[in-house]
mmCIF file of C-alpha atoms and ligand atoms in Angstrom:
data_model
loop_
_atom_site.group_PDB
_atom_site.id
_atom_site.type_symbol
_atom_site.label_atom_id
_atom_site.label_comp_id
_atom_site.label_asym_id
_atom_site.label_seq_id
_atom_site.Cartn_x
_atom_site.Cartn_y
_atom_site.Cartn_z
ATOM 1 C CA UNK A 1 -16.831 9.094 -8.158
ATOM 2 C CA UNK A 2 -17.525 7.752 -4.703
ATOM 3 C CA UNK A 3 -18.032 3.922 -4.714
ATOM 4 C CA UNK A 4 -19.701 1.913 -1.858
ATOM 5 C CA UNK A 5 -16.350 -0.138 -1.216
ATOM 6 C CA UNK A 6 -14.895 -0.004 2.081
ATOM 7 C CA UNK A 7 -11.553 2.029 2.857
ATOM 8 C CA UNK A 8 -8.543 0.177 3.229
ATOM 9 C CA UNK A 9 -5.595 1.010 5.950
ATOM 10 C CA UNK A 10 -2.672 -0.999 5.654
ATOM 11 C CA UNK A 11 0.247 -0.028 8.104
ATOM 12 C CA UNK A 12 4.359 -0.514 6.392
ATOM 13 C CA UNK A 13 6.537 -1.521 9.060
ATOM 14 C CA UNK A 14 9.020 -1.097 7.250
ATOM 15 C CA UNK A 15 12.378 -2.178 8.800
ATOM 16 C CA UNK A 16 10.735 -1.750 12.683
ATOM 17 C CA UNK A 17 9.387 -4.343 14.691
ATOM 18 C CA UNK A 18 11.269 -7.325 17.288
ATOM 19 C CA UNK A 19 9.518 -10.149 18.476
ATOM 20 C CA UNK A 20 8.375 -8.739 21.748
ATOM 21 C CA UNK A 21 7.240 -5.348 20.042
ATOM 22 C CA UNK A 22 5.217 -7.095 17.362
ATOM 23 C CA UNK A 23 3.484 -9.351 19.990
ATOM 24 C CA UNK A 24 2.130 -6.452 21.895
ATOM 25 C CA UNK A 25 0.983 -4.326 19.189
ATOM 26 C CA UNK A 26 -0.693 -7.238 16.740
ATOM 27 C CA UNK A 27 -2.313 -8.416 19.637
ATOM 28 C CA UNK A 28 -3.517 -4.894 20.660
ATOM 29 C CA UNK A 29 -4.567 -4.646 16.536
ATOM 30 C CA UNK A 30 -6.518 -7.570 16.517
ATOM 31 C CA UNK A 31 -8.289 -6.386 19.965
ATOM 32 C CA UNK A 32 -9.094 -2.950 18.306
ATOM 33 C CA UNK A 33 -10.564 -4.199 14.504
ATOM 34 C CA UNK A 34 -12.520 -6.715 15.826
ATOM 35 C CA UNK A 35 -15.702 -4.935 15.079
ATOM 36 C CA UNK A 36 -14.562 -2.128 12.870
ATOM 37 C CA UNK A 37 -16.282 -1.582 9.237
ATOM 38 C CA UNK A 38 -13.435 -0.985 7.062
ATOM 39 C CA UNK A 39 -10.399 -3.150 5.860
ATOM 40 C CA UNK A 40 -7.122 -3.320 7.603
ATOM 41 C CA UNK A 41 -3.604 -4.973 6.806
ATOM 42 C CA UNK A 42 -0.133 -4.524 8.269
ATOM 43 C CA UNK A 43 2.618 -5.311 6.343
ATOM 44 C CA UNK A 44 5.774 -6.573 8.035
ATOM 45 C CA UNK A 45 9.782 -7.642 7.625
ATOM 46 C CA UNK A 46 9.430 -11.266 6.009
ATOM 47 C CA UNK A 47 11.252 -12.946 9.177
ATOM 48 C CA UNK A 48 7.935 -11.686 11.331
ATOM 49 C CA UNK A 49 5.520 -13.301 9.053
ATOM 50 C CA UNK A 50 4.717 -16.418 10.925
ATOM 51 C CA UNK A 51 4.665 -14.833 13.903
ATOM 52 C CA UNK A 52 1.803 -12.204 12.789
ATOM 53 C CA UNK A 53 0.047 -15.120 10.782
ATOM 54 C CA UNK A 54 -0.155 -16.651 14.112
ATOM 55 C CA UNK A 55 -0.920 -14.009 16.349
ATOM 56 C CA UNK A 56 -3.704 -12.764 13.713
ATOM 57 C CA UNK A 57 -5.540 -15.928 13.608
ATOM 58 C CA UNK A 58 -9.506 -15.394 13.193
ATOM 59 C CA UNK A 59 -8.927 -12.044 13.099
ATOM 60 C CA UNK A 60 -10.366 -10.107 10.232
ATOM 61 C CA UNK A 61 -6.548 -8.140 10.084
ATOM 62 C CA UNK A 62 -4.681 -9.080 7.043
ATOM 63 C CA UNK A 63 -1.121 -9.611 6.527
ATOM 64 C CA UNK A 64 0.822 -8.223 3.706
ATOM 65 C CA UNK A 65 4.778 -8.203 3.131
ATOM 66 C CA UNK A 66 6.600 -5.069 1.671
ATOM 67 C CA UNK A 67 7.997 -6.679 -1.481
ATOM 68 C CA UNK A 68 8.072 -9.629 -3.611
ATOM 69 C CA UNK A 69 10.775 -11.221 -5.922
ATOM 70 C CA UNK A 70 9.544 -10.954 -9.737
ATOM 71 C CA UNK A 71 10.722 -14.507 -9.841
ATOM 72 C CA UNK A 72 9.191 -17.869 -9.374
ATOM 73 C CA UNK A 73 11.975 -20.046 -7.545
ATOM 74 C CA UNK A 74 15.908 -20.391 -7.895
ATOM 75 C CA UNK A 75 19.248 -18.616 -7.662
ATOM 76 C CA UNK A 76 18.417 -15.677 -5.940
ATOM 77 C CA UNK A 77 19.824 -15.140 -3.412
ATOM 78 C CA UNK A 78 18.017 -13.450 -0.382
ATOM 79 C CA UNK A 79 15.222 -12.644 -2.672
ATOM 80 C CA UNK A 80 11.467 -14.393 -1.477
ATOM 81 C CA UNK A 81 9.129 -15.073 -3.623
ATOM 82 C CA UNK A 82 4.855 -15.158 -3.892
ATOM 83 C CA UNK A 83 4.611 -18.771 -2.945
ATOM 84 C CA UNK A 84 6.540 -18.836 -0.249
ATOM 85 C CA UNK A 85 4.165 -15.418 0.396
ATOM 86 C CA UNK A 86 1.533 -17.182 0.218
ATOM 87 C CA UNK A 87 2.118 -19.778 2.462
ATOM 88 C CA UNK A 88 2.369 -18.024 5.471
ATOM 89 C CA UNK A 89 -1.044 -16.089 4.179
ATOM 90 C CA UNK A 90 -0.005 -12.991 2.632
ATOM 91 C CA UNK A 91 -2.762 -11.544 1.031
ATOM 92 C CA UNK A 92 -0.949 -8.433 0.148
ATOM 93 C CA UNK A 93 2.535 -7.607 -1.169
ATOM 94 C CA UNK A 94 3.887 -3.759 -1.616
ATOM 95 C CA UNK A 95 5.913 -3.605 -4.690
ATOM 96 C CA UNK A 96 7.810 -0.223 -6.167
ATOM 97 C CA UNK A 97 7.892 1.212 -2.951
ATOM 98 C CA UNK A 98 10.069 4.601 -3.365
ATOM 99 C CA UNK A 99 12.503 3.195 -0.926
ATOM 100 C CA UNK A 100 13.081 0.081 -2.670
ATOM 101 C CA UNK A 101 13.089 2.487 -6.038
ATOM 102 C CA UNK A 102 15.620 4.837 -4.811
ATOM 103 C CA UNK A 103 17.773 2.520 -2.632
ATOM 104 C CA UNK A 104 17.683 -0.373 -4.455
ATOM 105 C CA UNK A 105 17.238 0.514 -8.188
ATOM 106 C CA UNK A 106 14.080 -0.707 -8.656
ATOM 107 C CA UNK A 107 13.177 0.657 -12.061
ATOM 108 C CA UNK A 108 9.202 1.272 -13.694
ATOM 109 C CA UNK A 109 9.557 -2.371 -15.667
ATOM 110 C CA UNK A 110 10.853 -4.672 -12.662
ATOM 111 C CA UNK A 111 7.990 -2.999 -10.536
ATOM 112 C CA UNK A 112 5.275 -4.325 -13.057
ATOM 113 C CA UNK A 113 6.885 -7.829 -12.824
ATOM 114 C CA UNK A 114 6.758 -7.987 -9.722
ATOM 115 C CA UNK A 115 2.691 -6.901 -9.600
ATOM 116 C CA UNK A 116 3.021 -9.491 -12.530
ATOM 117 C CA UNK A 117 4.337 -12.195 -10.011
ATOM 118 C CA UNK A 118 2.358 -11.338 -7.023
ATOM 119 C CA UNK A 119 -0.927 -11.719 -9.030
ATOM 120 C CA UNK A 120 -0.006 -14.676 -10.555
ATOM 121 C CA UNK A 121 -0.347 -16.426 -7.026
ATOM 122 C CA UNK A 122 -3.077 -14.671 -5.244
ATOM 123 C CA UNK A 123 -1.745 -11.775 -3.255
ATOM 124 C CA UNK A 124 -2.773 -8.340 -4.088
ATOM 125 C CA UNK A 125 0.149 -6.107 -5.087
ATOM 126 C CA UNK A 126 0.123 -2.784 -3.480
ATOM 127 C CA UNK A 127 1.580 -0.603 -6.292
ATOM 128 C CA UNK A 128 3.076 2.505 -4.798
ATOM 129 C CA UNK A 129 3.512 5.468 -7.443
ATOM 130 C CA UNK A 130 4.853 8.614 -6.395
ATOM 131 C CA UNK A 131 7.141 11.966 -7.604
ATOM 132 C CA UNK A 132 10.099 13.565 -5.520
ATOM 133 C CA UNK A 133 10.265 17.217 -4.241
ATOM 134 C CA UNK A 134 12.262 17.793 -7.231
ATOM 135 C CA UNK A 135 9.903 16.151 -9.884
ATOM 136 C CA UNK A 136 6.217 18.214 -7.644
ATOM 137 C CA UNK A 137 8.939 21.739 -8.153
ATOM 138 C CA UNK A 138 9.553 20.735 -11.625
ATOM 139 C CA UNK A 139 5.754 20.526 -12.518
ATOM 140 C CA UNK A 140 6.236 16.875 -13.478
ATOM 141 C CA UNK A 141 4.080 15.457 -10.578
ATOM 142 C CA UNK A 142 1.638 14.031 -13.498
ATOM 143 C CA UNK A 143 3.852 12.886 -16.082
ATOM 144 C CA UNK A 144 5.895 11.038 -13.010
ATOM 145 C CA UNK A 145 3.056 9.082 -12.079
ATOM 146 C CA UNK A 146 1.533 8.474 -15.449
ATOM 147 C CA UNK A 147 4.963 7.166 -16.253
ATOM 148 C CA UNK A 148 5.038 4.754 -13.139
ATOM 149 C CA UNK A 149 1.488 3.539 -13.324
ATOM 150 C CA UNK A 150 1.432 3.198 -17.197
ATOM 151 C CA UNK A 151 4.632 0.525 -16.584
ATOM 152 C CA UNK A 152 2.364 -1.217 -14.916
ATOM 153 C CA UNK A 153 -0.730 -1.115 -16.576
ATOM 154 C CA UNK A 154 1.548 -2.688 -19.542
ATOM 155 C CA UNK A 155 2.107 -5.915 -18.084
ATOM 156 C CA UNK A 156 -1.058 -6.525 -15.958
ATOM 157 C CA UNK A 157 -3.950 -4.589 -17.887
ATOM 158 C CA UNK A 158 -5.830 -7.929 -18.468
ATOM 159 C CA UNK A 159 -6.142 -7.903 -14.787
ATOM 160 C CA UNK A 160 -5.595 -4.332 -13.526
ATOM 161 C CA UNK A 161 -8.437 -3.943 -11.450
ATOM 162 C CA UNK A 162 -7.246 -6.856 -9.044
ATOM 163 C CA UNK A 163 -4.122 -4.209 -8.161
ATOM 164 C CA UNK A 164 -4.221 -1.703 -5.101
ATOM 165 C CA UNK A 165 -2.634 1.471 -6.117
ATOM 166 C CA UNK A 166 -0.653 3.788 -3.996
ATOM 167 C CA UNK A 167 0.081 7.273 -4.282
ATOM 168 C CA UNK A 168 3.112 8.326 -2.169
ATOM 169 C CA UNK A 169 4.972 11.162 -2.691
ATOM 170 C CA UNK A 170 8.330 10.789 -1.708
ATOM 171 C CA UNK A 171 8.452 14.161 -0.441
ATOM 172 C CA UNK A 172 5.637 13.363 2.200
ATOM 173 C CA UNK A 173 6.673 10.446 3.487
ATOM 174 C CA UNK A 174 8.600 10.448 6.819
ATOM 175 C CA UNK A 175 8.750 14.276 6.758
ATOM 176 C CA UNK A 176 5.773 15.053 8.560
ATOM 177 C CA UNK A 177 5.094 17.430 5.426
ATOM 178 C CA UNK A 178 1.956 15.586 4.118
ATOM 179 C CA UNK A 179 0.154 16.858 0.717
ATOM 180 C CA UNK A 180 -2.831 18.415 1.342
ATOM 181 C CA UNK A 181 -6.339 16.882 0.355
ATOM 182 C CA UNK A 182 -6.620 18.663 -2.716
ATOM 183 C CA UNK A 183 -3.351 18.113 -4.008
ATOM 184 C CA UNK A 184 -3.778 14.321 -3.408
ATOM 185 C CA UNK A 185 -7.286 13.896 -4.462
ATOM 186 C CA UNK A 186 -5.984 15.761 -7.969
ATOM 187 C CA UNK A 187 -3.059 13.113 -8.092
ATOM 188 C CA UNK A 188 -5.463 10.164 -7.077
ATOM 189 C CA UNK A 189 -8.333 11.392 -9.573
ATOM 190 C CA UNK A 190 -5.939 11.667 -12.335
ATOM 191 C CA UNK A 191 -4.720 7.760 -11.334
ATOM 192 C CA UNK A 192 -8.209 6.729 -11.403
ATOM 193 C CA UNK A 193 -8.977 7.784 -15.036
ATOM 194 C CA UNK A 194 -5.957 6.421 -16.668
ATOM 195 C CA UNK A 195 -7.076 3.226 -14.814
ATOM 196 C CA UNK A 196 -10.469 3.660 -16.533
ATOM 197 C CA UNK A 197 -8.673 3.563 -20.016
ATOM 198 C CA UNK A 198 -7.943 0.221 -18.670
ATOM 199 C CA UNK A 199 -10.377 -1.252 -16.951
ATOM 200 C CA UNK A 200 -14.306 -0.982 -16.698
ATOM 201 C CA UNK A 201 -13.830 -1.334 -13.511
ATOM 202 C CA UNK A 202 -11.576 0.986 -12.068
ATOM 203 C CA UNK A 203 -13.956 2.515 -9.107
ATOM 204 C CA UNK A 204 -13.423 -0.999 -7.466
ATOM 205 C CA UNK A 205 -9.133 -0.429 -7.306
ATOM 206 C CA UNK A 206 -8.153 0.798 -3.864
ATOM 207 C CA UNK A 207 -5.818 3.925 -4.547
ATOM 208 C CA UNK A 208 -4.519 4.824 -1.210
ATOM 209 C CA UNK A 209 -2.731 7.389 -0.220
ATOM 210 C CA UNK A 210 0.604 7.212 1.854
ATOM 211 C CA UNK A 211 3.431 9.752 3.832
ATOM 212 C CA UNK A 212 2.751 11.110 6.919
ATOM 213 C CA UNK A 213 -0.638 10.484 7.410
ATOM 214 C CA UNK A 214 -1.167 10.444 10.836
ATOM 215 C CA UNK A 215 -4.488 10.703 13.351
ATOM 216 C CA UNK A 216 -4.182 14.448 13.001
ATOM 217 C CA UNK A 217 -4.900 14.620 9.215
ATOM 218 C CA UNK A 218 -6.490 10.997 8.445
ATOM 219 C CA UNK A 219 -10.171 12.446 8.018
ATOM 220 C CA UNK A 220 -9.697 14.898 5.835
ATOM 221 C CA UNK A 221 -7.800 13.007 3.552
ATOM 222 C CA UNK A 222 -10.159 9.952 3.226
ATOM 223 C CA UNK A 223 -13.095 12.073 3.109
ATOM 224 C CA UNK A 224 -11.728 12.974 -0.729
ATOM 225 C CA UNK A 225 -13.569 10.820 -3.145
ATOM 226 C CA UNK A 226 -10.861 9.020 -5.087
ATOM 227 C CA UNK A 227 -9.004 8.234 -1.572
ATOM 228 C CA UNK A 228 -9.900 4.963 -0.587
ATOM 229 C CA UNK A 229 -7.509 4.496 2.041
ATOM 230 C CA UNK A 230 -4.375 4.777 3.707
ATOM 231 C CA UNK A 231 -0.591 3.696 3.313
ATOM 232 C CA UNK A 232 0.692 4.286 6.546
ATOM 233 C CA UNK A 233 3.996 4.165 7.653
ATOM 234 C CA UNK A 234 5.350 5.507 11.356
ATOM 235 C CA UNK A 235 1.978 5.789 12.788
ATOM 236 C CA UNK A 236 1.185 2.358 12.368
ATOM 237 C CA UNK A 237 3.940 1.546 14.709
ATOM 238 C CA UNK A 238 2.045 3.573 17.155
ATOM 239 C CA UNK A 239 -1.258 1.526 18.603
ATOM 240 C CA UNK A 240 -3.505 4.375 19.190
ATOM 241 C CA UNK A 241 -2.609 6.760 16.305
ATOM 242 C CA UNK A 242 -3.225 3.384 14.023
ATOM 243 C CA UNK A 243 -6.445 2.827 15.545
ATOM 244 C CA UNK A 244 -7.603 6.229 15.795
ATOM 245 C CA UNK A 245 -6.694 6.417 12.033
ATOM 246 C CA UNK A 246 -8.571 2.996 11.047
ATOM 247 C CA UNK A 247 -11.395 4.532 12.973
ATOM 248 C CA UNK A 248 -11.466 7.799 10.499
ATOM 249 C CA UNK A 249 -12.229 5.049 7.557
ATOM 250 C CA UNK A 250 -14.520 3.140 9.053
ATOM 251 C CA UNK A 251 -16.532 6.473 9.584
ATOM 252 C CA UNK A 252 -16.579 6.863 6.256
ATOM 253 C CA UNK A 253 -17.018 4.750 2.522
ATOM 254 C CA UNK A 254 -14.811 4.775 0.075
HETATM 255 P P1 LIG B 301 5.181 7.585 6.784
HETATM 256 O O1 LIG B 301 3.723 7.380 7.103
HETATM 257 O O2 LIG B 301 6.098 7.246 7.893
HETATM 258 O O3 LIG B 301 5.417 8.936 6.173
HETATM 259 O O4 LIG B 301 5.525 6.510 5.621
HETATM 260 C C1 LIG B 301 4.686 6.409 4.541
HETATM 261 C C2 LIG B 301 5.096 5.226 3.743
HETATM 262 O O5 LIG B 301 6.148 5.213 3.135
HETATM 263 C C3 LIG B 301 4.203 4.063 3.760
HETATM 264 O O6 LIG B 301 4.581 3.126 2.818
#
């Protein structure tokens, strides 16, 4: 169902980024969303964000980091947690990213927590949910992502419709390969209603879609009614292919 809410694009740095590079480009960012009609975030390496927090000031751009610790304070070593977030202004915090679930171990339960955690102090957890080449060939694409949003929905349903949702699948992201609209708008449509079991409010959560979406194929994909935005990774590195994708949602509503 098409809601009047606006799109969200919210770039992942990922591991990318230096001082002199993150100068140019935030400052370039907050130059190019000053008047734009949509919602925009970047999410950066936690060393970077007091430097974005500053360089973002007045802006309308948010800042967002790419993970949070589950925990509140203590022994844990190299681990940062949604206070400290939150004092340098995070507003958002990607948790169960497929990197941090395939590199680092992160399983369906610790993922909630962390939502769990990042909620509990004001920053909007962007859930990422998302099958592997293997899993789409397998025909387990649904029961994948079921599986990974239902962990979720466990811990947090009193206060599910506070979460942004992304669907990345693995397979698309960094490959160039990206799923086409249909096949995400099935994926996002099918997140939407077991978010409904959940929530009278699910047309208000922000399911995004993420890998490889680039200026290229930006339009077409956030002119499907359950996509309400963007995940994007390596263009967001890249000034004008960000802008030109921020742009594409502004054109449109989600
Ligand atoms: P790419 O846009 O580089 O494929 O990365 C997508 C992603 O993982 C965003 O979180």
């Amino acid at each position: 169902m098409t809601s009047p809410k606006k799109k969200l694009i919210a770039g992942n740095w990922k591991m990318n980024g230096s001082l002199e590079s993150n100068d140019a480009l935030v400052r370039s960012l907050v130059a190019g969303v000053k008047d734009v009609d949509c919602e925009v975030a970047v999410c950066v390496p936690s060393p970077y964000l007091a430097q974005v927090q500053m360089l973002k000031s007045g802006s309308k751009l948010e800042l967002g980091a790419q993970d949070v610790s589950c925990h509140a304070s203590g022994a844990y070593t190299g681990e940062v947690s949604a206070d400290m977030l939150r004092e340098f202004g995070v507003r958002y915090a990607i948790v169960g990213h497929s990197e941090r679930r395939q590199y680092h171990g992160e399983t369906d339960a610790l993922v909630a927590e962390k939502a769990k955690a990042a909620l509990a102090h004001g920053i909007t957890p962007i859930v990422c949910v998302g099958e592997t080449l293997a899993e789409r060939e397998a025909g387990q694409t649904e029961e994948v992502v079921k599986r990974q949003m239902a962990a979720v929905i466990h811990v947090n349903g009193h206060c599910i419709s506070e979460i942004v949702v992304a669907y990345e699948p693995v397979w698309a992201i960094g490959t160039g390969k990206t799923a086409t609209p249909e096949q995400a708008q099935a994926v996002h449509a099918l997140l939407r209603k077991q978010l409904s079991a959940a929530t009278g409010h699910a047309e208000r959560v922000h399911i995004l879609y993420g890998g490889s979406m680039s200026a290229a194929n930006a339009a077409s994909l956030l002119a499907q009614p359950d996509i309400d935005g963007g995940l994007v990774g390596g263009a967001s590195l890249k000034i004008a292919d960000f802008l030109q994708i921020i742009t594409a949602a502004c054109a449109q509503r989600a």
